[in-house]
Amino acid sequence: MSVLSPLRKLRKRWKAFWYVNWIKTYYFNLKKFPFKTAMKLPVFIYRDYKLTNISGKVVIDAPIKRGMIGFGHSFEVRKRSAGLGEIVIAGTVVFKGNVHIERDVYFQVGYGAYCEIGNFSSLGSQVIFICRERIVLGDYVRVTYQSQVLDSIFHQLIDLKTNTKKPKTAPVELGNYNWIGNRSTIMKGTKTPDHTTVGSNSLCNKDYTDLGNYIVIGGVPAKLLQTEIKRDWEGEQYILDNLLVK
C-alpha cells in the first residue's frame, strides 16, 4: 500500500470535518432525539443548510451510527453550493438506514404528512422534495440532479362536468433500487416496482407496478421503454456503500 494512501484518507476526513456545520448538527440532534442518541450525532448538517422548521418527528429505524444521515453531504462531481439547501420537517420522517441528501436540496415534510426513506437512498443536488401526504422511498433509491418528488399539485382543480373537486394529494411509492434520471418529475400517485430506471427529463404520474421489475420508463408522461434491464448495483456496491457512510 502506498504511503500516500493513509495521508489521503486523513486529508479526506479533515476536509469532511470542516464541511460539517457543527452548531446546526448538535442543535438538530439534541432537538430531535433522546440525549444518548443525540450524542452519537446520527445526523450531520453540512455548511449552509437552513433549518426553517424542524418541529416534526424524526425517527431512525436502524442501528445508530455517527453521520449516517447527512443534509448537504457532497457526493457528486460538482462541489460548489448555491446556498439553497433548506429543511422543513413539520410531519414525520422515518429513516431506514444511511441516507444522504446533497447540497441545495429543498426538503419539506408538511404538517400531518409521513415520509419514509430507505437504506442507502439519496437525493441529488437541487432536488425539490415536498411531502404533503405520504412519500415512501425504498432502499437504494437514487433521485438525481434537479429532479422533483411531489405528492401534491398544491392547487385545487374542479371537474366542471361533475362539479367535483379533484384530490390535491396522493401517495408516492418508489420501489427498491430505483434510479431517477436528472430533471425528472415524480408526481402524486406515482408507484414504481423494484429495479426501475427513469430516463432523464421524464414525468411519472401513475402506478407502474404492473409492468414488473427491471424496467426502463421515460417520456412525458413516462411509458415503458425497455424490460429486463437494470443498473449494475452489485458492481457499484462498494463505492456506493462507502460514499454514503462516514
PDB file of C-alpha atoms in Angstrom:
ATOM      1  CA  MET A   1       0.000   0.000   0.000  1.00  0.00           C
ATOM      2  CA  SER A   2       1.310   3.439  -0.933  1.00  0.00           C
ATOM      3  CA  VAL A   3       2.459   5.690   1.904  1.00  0.00           C
ATOM      4  CA  LEU A   4       0.205   8.371   0.405  1.00  0.00           C
ATOM      5  CA  SER A   5      -2.942   6.301   0.944  1.00  0.00           C
ATOM      6  CA  PRO A   6      -3.257   6.956   4.726  1.00  0.00           C
ATOM      7  CA  LEU A   7      -2.457  10.620   4.098  1.00  0.00           C
ATOM      8  CA  ARG A   8      -5.229  10.876   1.521  1.00  0.00           C
ATOM      9  CA  LYS A   9      -7.678   9.296   3.966  1.00  0.00           C
ATOM     10  CA  LEU A  10      -6.608  11.697   6.707  1.00  0.00           C
ATOM     11  CA  ARG A  11      -6.961  14.662   4.358  1.00  0.00           C
ATOM     12  CA  LYS A  12     -10.430  13.482   3.311  1.00  0.00           C
ATOM     13  CA  ARG A  13     -11.578  13.176   6.943  1.00  0.00           C
ATOM     14  CA  TRP A  14     -10.098  16.558   7.852  1.00  0.00           C
ATOM     15  CA  LYS A  15     -11.847  18.179   4.902  1.00  0.00           C
ATOM     16  CA  ALA A  16     -15.168  16.498   5.822  1.00  0.00           C
ATOM     17  CA  PHE A  17     -14.789  17.736   9.408  1.00  0.00           C
ATOM     18  CA  TRP A  18     -14.676  21.355   8.245  1.00  0.00           C
ATOM     19  CA  TYR A  19     -17.609  20.931   5.868  1.00  0.00           C
ATOM     20  CA  VAL A  20     -19.952  19.991   8.730  1.00  0.00           C
ATOM     21  CA  ASN A  21     -21.844  22.816  10.418  1.00  0.00           C
ATOM     22  CA  TRP A  22     -21.321  21.597  13.959  1.00  0.00           C
ATOM     23  CA  ILE A  23     -23.615  24.154  15.616  1.00  0.00           C
ATOM     24  CA  LYS A  24     -26.581  23.151  13.449  1.00  0.00           C
ATOM     25  CA  THR A  25     -25.621  19.477  13.717  1.00  0.00           C
ATOM     26  CA  TYR A  26     -25.695  19.481  17.535  1.00  0.00           C
ATOM     27  CA  TYR A  27     -28.837  21.609  17.570  1.00  0.00           C
ATOM     28  CA  PHE A  28     -30.714  19.252  15.213  1.00  0.00           C
ATOM     29  CA  ASN A  29     -29.696  16.077  17.054  1.00  0.00           C
ATOM     30  CA  LEU A  30     -30.421  17.447  20.522  1.00  0.00           C
ATOM     31  CA  LYS A  31     -33.759  18.807  19.334  1.00  0.00           C
ATOM     32  CA  LYS A  32     -34.981  15.597  17.662  1.00  0.00           C
ATOM     33  CA  PHE A  33     -33.530  12.666  19.644  1.00  0.00           C
ATOM     34  CA  PRO A  34     -33.094  11.467  23.230  1.00  0.00           C
ATOM     35  CA  PHE A  35     -29.796  12.694  24.702  1.00  0.00           C
ATOM     36  CA  LYS A  36     -27.985   9.359  24.431  1.00  0.00           C
ATOM     37  CA  THR A  37     -28.898   9.048  20.752  1.00  0.00           C
ATOM     38  CA  ALA A  38     -28.230  12.719  20.043  1.00  0.00           C
ATOM     39  CA  MET A  39     -24.665  12.494  21.366  1.00  0.00           C
ATOM     40  CA  LYS A  40     -23.878   9.862  18.740  1.00  0.00           C
ATOM     41  CA  LEU A  41     -24.640  12.541  16.115  1.00  0.00           C
ATOM     42  CA  PRO A  42     -26.501  10.317  13.638  1.00  0.00           C
ATOM     43  CA  VAL A  43     -27.464  13.382  11.557  1.00  0.00           C
ATOM     44  CA  PHE A  44     -24.895  15.742  10.062  1.00  0.00           C
ATOM     45  CA  ILE A  45     -25.938  19.180   8.795  1.00  0.00           C
ATOM     46  CA  TYR A  46     -23.387  20.471   6.308  1.00  0.00           C
ATOM     47  CA  ARG A  47     -22.342  24.068   5.717  1.00  0.00           C
ATOM     48  CA  ASP A  48     -25.155  26.481   4.847  1.00  0.00           C
ATOM     49  CA  TYR A  49     -28.310  24.329   5.104  1.00  0.00           C
ATOM     50  CA  LYS A  50     -31.185  26.347   6.564  1.00  0.00           C
ATOM     51  CA  LEU A  51     -33.267  24.763   9.340  1.00  0.00           C
ATOM     52  CA  THR A  52     -36.532  26.546   8.594  1.00  0.00           C
ATOM     53  CA  ASN A  53     -38.802  24.254  10.631  1.00  0.00           C
ATOM     54  CA  ILE A  54     -37.908  21.048  12.469  1.00  0.00           C
ATOM     55  CA  SER A  55     -40.958  20.876  14.738  1.00  0.00           C
ATOM     56  CA  GLY A  56     -41.988  17.450  13.400  1.00  0.00           C
ATOM     57  CA  LYS A  57     -40.919  13.930  14.334  1.00  0.00           C
ATOM     58  CA  VAL A  58     -37.696  12.286  13.126  1.00  0.00           C
ATOM     59  CA  VAL A  59     -37.275   8.521  13.567  1.00  0.00           C
ATOM     60  CA  ILE A  60     -34.221   6.407  12.737  1.00  0.00           C
ATOM     61  CA  ASP A  61     -35.356   2.813  12.272  1.00  0.00           C
ATOM     62  CA  ALA A  62     -31.861   1.316  12.080  1.00  0.00           C
ATOM     63  CA  PRO A  63     -28.743   0.871  14.230  1.00  0.00           C
ATOM     64  CA  ILE A  64     -27.493   4.331  15.213  1.00  0.00           C
ATOM     65  CA  LYS A  65     -24.185   5.388  13.664  1.00  0.00           C
ATOM     66  CA  ARG A  66     -22.372   8.704  13.542  1.00  0.00           C
ATOM     67  CA  GLY A  67     -23.130  10.708  10.411  1.00  0.00           C
ATOM     68  CA  MET A  68     -25.408   8.059   8.909  1.00  0.00           C
ATOM     69  CA  ILE A  69     -27.794  10.758   7.674  1.00  0.00           C
ATOM     70  CA  GLY A  70     -26.442  13.867   6.021  1.00  0.00           C
ATOM     71  CA  PHE A  71     -28.040  17.057   4.734  1.00  0.00           C
ATOM     72  CA  GLY A  72     -25.649  18.807   2.358  1.00  0.00           C
ATOM     73  CA  HIS A  73     -23.243  15.877   2.027  1.00  0.00           C
ATOM     74  CA  SER A  74     -21.305  16.409  -1.221  1.00  0.00           C
ATOM     75  CA  PHE A  75     -21.081  13.100  -3.086  1.00  0.00           C
ATOM     76  CA  GLU A  76     -21.433  14.355  -6.682  1.00  0.00           C
ATOM     77  CA  VAL A  77     -18.701  15.545  -9.049  1.00  0.00           C
ATOM     78  CA  ARG A  78     -19.785  19.183  -8.743  1.00  0.00           C
ATOM     79  CA  LYS A  79     -18.756  20.502  -5.321  1.00  0.00           C
ATOM     80  CA  ARG A  80     -19.839  24.152  -5.148  1.00  0.00           C
ATOM     81  CA  SER A  81     -23.044  25.127  -3.357  1.00  0.00           C
ATOM     82  CA  ALA A  82     -25.551  27.812  -4.303  1.00  0.00           C
ATOM     83  CA  GLY A  83     -26.734  28.075  -0.691  1.00  0.00           C
ATOM     84  CA  LEU A  84     -30.259  26.834  -1.491  1.00  0.00           C
ATOM     85  CA  GLY A  85     -30.426  23.910   0.962  1.00  0.00           C
ATOM     86  CA  GLU A  86     -33.444  24.085   3.260  1.00  0.00           C
ATOM     87  CA  ILE A  87     -35.098  21.676   5.711  1.00  0.00           C
ATOM     88  CA  VAL A  88     -38.768  21.812   6.683  1.00  0.00           C
ATOM     89  CA  ILE A  89     -39.893  18.882   8.841  1.00  0.00           C
ATOM     90  CA  ALA A  90     -43.334  19.529  10.310  1.00  0.00           C
ATOM     91  CA  GLY A  91     -44.656  15.981   9.842  1.00  0.00           C
ATOM     92  CA  THR A  92     -42.986  12.597  10.399  1.00  0.00           C
ATOM     93  CA  VAL A  93     -39.799  11.387   8.714  1.00  0.00           C
ATOM     94  CA  VAL A  94     -38.540   7.821   9.131  1.00  0.00           C
ATOM     95  CA  PHE A  95     -35.007   6.998   8.016  1.00  0.00           C
ATOM     96  CA  LYS A  96     -34.486   3.259   7.493  1.00  0.00           C
ATOM     97  CA  GLY A  97     -30.688   3.462   7.466  1.00  0.00           C
ATOM     98  CA  ASN A  98     -27.964   5.514   5.799  1.00  0.00           C
ATOM     99  CA  VAL A  99     -29.497   8.408   3.867  1.00  0.00           C
ATOM    100  CA  HIS A 100     -27.695  11.316   2.293  1.00  0.00           C
ATOM    101  CA  ILE A 101     -29.076  14.459   0.781  1.00  0.00           C
ATOM    102  CA  GLU A 102     -26.882  16.602  -1.459  1.00  0.00           C
ATOM    103  CA  ARG A 103     -26.327  20.359  -1.427  1.00  0.00           C
ATOM    104  CA  ASP A 104     -29.080  22.786  -2.402  1.00  0.00           C
ATOM    105  CA  VAL A 105     -31.987  20.363  -1.823  1.00  0.00           C
ATOM    106  CA  TYR A 106     -35.337  21.734  -0.654  1.00  0.00           C
ATOM    107  CA  PHE A 107     -36.666  19.041   1.704  1.00  0.00           C
ATOM    108  CA  GLN A 108     -40.183  19.531   3.065  1.00  0.00           C
ATOM    109  CA  VAL A 109     -42.469  17.195   5.018  1.00  0.00           C
ATOM    110  CA  GLY A 110     -45.652  19.092   5.817  1.00  0.00           C
ATOM    111  CA  TYR A 111     -47.933  19.003   8.859  1.00  0.00           C
ATOM    112  CA  GLY A 112     -49.546  15.592   9.263  1.00  0.00           C
ATOM    113  CA  ALA A 113     -47.535  14.120   6.370  1.00  0.00           C
ATOM    114  CA  TYR A 114     -45.492  10.910   6.514  1.00  0.00           C
ATOM    115  CA  CYS A 115     -42.185  10.346   4.739  1.00  0.00           C
ATOM    116  CA  GLU A 116     -40.059   7.195   4.768  1.00  0.00           C
ATOM    117  CA  ILE A 117     -36.638   6.921   3.142  1.00  0.00           C
ATOM    118  CA  GLY A 118     -34.901   3.569   2.741  1.00  0.00           C
ATOM    119  CA  ASN A 119     -31.347   2.476   3.474  1.00  0.00           C
ATOM    120  CA  PHE A 120     -28.635   3.936   1.213  1.00  0.00           C
ATOM    121  CA  SER A 121     -31.090   6.170  -0.614  1.00  0.00           C
ATOM    122  CA  SER A 122     -30.059   9.653  -1.683  1.00  0.00           C
ATOM    123  CA  LEU A 123     -31.305  12.922  -3.158  1.00  0.00           C
ATOM    124  CA  GLY A 124     -29.005  14.686  -5.623  1.00  0.00           C
ATOM    125  CA  SER A 125     -28.225  18.382  -5.685  1.00  0.00           C
ATOM    126  CA  GLN A 126     -31.021  20.874  -6.351  1.00  0.00           C
ATOM    127  CA  VAL A 127     -33.741  18.248  -5.903  1.00  0.00           C
ATOM    128  CA  ILE A 128     -37.150  19.537  -4.780  1.00  0.00           C
ATOM    129  CA  PHE A 129     -38.721  17.058  -2.346  1.00  0.00           C
ATOM    130  CA  ILE A 130     -42.156  18.000  -0.986  1.00  0.00           C
ATOM    131  CA  CYS A 131     -44.333  15.597   1.008  1.00  0.00           C
ATOM    132  CA  ARG A 132     -47.837  16.758   1.927  1.00  0.00           C
ATOM    133  CA  GLU A 133     -49.453  13.328   2.456  1.00  0.00           C
ATOM    134  CA  ARG A 134     -47.184  10.284   2.098  1.00  0.00           C
ATOM    135  CA  ILE A 135     -43.934   9.540   0.252  1.00  0.00           C
ATOM    136  CA  VAL A 136     -42.060   6.250   0.643  1.00  0.00           C
ATOM    137  CA  LEU A 137     -38.683   5.620  -0.979  1.00  0.00           C
ATOM    138  CA  GLY A 138     -37.329   2.067  -0.859  1.00  0.00           C
ATOM    139  CA  ASP A 139     -33.717   1.030  -0.295  1.00  0.00           C
ATOM    140  CA  TYR A 140     -31.054   2.229  -2.747  1.00  0.00           C
ATOM    141  CA  VAL A 141     -33.208   4.864  -4.426  1.00  0.00           C
ATOM    142  CA  ARG A 142     -31.245   7.499  -6.333  1.00  0.00           C
ATOM    143  CA  VAL A 143     -33.102  10.721  -7.152  1.00  0.00           C
ATOM    144  CA  THR A 144     -30.655  12.716  -9.234  1.00  0.00           C
ATOM    145  CA  TYR A 145     -29.801  16.328 -10.074  1.00  0.00           C
ATOM    146  CA  GLN A 146     -32.637  18.874 -10.360  1.00  0.00           C
ATOM    147  CA  SER A 147     -35.413  16.277 -10.115  1.00  0.00           C
ATOM    148  CA  GLN A 148     -38.667  16.762  -8.214  1.00  0.00           C
ATOM    149  CA  VAL A 149     -40.571  14.376  -5.947  1.00  0.00           C
ATOM    150  CA  LEU A 150     -44.020  15.777  -5.129  1.00  0.00           C
ATOM    151  CA  ASP A 151     -47.136  14.104  -3.742  1.00  0.00           C
ATOM    152  CA  SER A 152     -49.236  17.246  -4.245  1.00  0.00           C
ATOM    153  CA  ILE A 153     -50.280  19.542  -7.092  1.00  0.00           C
ATOM    154  CA  PHE A 154     -50.691  22.311  -4.467  1.00  0.00           C
ATOM    155  CA  HIS A 155     -53.753  23.935  -6.074  1.00  0.00           C
ATOM    156  CA  GLN A 156     -57.359  22.727  -6.177  1.00  0.00           C
ATOM    157  CA  LEU A 157     -58.781  21.573  -9.530  1.00  0.00           C
ATOM    158  CA  ILE A 158     -62.527  21.310 -10.205  1.00  0.00           C
ATOM    159  CA  ASP A 159     -64.065  18.926 -12.728  1.00  0.00           C
ATOM    160  CA  LEU A 160     -66.656  21.139 -14.414  1.00  0.00           C
ATOM    161  CA  LYS A 161     -68.550  18.141 -15.811  1.00  0.00           C
ATOM    162  CA  THR A 162     -69.320  16.762 -12.371  1.00  0.00           C
ATOM    163  CA  ASN A 163     -68.659  19.897 -10.309  1.00  0.00           C
ATOM    164  CA  THR A 164     -66.392  17.872  -8.015  1.00  0.00           C
ATOM    165  CA  LYS A 165     -63.005  18.791  -6.627  1.00  0.00           C
ATOM    166  CA  LYS A 166     -60.016  16.710  -7.683  1.00  0.00           C
ATOM    167  CA  PRO A 167     -57.712  15.403  -4.933  1.00  0.00           C
ATOM    168  CA  LYS A 168     -54.689  17.632  -4.422  1.00  0.00           C
ATOM    169  CA  THR A 169     -52.531  14.852  -2.986  1.00  0.00           C
ATOM    170  CA  ALA A 170     -51.910  11.139  -3.493  1.00  0.00           C
ATOM    171  CA  PRO A 171     -49.181   8.881  -2.042  1.00  0.00           C
ATOM    172  CA  VAL A 172     -45.895   8.317  -3.868  1.00  0.00           C
ATOM    173  CA  GLU A 173     -44.062   4.996  -3.542  1.00  0.00           C
ATOM    174  CA  LEU A 174     -40.731   4.263  -5.231  1.00  0.00           C
ATOM    175  CA  GLY A 175     -39.515   0.664  -5.033  1.00  0.00           C
ATOM    176  CA  ASN A 176     -36.072  -0.599  -4.074  1.00  0.00           C
ATOM    177  CA  TYR A 177     -33.121   0.032  -6.403  1.00  0.00           C
ATOM    178  CA  ASN A 178     -34.784   2.841  -8.339  1.00  0.00           C
ATOM    179  CA  TRP A 179     -32.696   5.259 -10.385  1.00  0.00           C
ATOM    180  CA  ILE A 180     -34.447   8.517 -11.247  1.00  0.00           C
ATOM    181  CA  GLY A 181     -32.697  10.355 -14.089  1.00  0.00           C
ATOM    182  CA  ASN A 182     -31.833  14.031 -13.807  1.00  0.00           C
ATOM    183  CA  ARG A 183     -34.507  16.701 -14.194  1.00  0.00           C
ATOM    184  CA  SER A 184     -37.332  14.184 -13.845  1.00  0.00           C
ATOM    185  CA  THR A 185     -40.590  14.862 -12.009  1.00  0.00           C
ATOM    186  CA  ILE A 186     -42.300  12.305  -9.788  1.00  0.00           C
ATOM    187  CA  MET A 187     -45.907  13.439  -9.346  1.00  0.00           C
ATOM    188  CA  LYS A 188     -48.673  12.442  -6.936  1.00  0.00           C
ATOM    189  CA  GLY A 189     -49.923   8.888  -7.334  1.00  0.00           C
ATOM    190  CA  THR A 190     -46.661   7.540  -8.751  1.00  0.00           C
ATOM    191  CA  LYS A 191     -45.774   3.969  -7.817  1.00  0.00           C
ATOM    192  CA  THR A 192     -42.784   2.116  -9.245  1.00  0.00           C
ATOM    193  CA  PRO A 193     -41.642  -1.504  -8.891  1.00  0.00           C
ATOM    194  CA  ASP A 194     -38.182  -2.583  -7.748  1.00  0.00           C
ATOM    195  CA  HIS A 195     -35.288  -2.027 -10.161  1.00  0.00           C
ATOM    196  CA  THR A 196     -36.921   0.788 -12.113  1.00  0.00           C
ATOM    197  CA  THR A 197     -34.838   3.223 -14.141  1.00  0.00           C
ATOM    198  CA  VAL A 198     -36.485   6.514 -15.098  1.00  0.00           C
ATOM    199  CA  GLY A 199     -34.978   8.339 -18.072  1.00  0.00           C
ATOM    200  CA  SER A 200     -33.923  11.948 -17.625  1.00  0.00           C
ATOM    201  CA  ASN A 201     -36.460  14.737 -18.197  1.00  0.00           C
ATOM    202  CA  SER A 202     -39.378  12.349 -17.609  1.00  0.00           C
ATOM    203  CA  LEU A 203     -42.711  12.868 -15.856  1.00  0.00           C
ATOM    204  CA  CYS A 204     -44.135   9.991 -13.799  1.00  0.00           C
ATOM    205  CA  ASN A 205     -47.743  10.298 -12.649  1.00  0.00           C
ATOM    206  CA  LYS A 206     -49.314   6.850 -12.243  1.00  0.00           C
ATOM    207  CA  ASP A 207     -48.906   3.286 -10.965  1.00  0.00           C
ATOM    208  CA  TYR A 208     -46.245   1.420 -12.979  1.00  0.00           C
ATOM    209  CA  THR A 209     -46.021  -1.680 -10.796  1.00  0.00           C
ATOM    210  CA  ASP A 210     -47.983  -3.857 -13.235  1.00  0.00           C
ATOM    211  CA  LEU A 211     -45.045  -3.539 -15.665  1.00  0.00           C
ATOM    212  CA  GLY A 212     -42.908  -5.757 -13.433  1.00  0.00           C
ATOM    213  CA  ASN A 213     -39.353  -5.320 -12.147  1.00  0.00           C
ATOM    214  CA  TYR A 214     -36.219  -4.471 -14.140  1.00  0.00           C
ATOM    215  CA  ILE A 215     -37.736  -1.848 -16.419  1.00  0.00           C
ATOM    216  CA  VAL A 216     -36.842   1.475 -18.004  1.00  0.00           C
ATOM    217  CA  ILE A 217     -39.581   4.073 -18.288  1.00  0.00           C
ATOM    218  CA  GLY A 218     -39.364   7.576 -19.678  1.00  0.00           C
ATOM    219  CA  GLY A 219     -41.033  10.419 -21.517  1.00  0.00           C
ATOM    220  CA  VAL A 220     -43.809  12.918 -20.771  1.00  0.00           C
ATOM    221  CA  PRO A 221     -45.786  11.216 -19.420  1.00  0.00           C
ATOM    222  CA  ALA A 222     -43.493   8.243 -18.753  1.00  0.00           C
ATOM    223  CA  LYS A 223     -44.159   4.968 -20.546  1.00  0.00           C
ATOM    224  CA  LEU A 224     -42.400   1.616 -20.806  1.00  0.00           C
ATOM    225  CA  LEU A 225     -39.219   1.814 -22.892  1.00  0.00           C
ATOM    226  CA  GLN A 226     -37.361  -1.399 -22.088  1.00  0.00           C
ATOM    227  CA  THR A 227     -37.666  -4.568 -19.999  1.00  0.00           C
ATOM    228  CA  GLU A 228     -35.169  -6.964 -18.412  1.00  0.00           C
ATOM    229  CA  ILE A 229     -32.573  -4.290 -17.690  1.00  0.00           C
ATOM    230  CA  LYS A 230     -31.131  -2.788 -14.506  1.00  0.00           C
ATOM    231  CA  ARG A 231     -28.332  -0.672 -13.128  1.00  0.00           C
ATOM    232  CA  ASP A 232     -25.250  -2.646 -12.053  1.00  0.00           C
ATOM    233  CA  TRP A 233     -25.875  -2.142  -8.352  1.00  0.00           C
ATOM    234  CA  GLU A 234     -23.692  -5.112  -7.365  1.00  0.00           C
ATOM    235  CA  GLY A 235     -20.746  -3.753  -9.342  1.00  0.00           C
ATOM    236  CA  GLU A 236     -21.100  -0.372  -7.636  1.00  0.00           C
ATOM    237  CA  GLN A 237     -21.901  -1.726  -4.165  1.00  0.00           C
ATOM    238  CA  TYR A 238     -18.563  -0.992  -2.519  1.00  0.00           C
ATOM    239  CA  ILE A 239     -18.369   2.536  -3.941  1.00  0.00           C
ATOM    240  CA  LEU A 240     -21.968   3.386  -3.036  1.00  0.00           C
ATOM    241  CA  ASP A 241     -21.773   1.968   0.476  1.00  0.00           C
ATOM    242  CA  ASN A 242     -18.567   3.827   1.319  1.00  0.00           C
ATOM    243  CA  LEU A 243     -19.643   7.036  -0.388  1.00  0.00           C
ATOM    244  CA  LEU A 244     -22.667   7.422   1.853  1.00  0.00           C
ATOM    245  CA  VAL A 245     -21.089   6.367   5.137  1.00  0.00           C
ATOM    246  CA  LYS A 246     -18.841   8.452   7.346  1.00  0.00           C
TER     247      LYS A 246
END
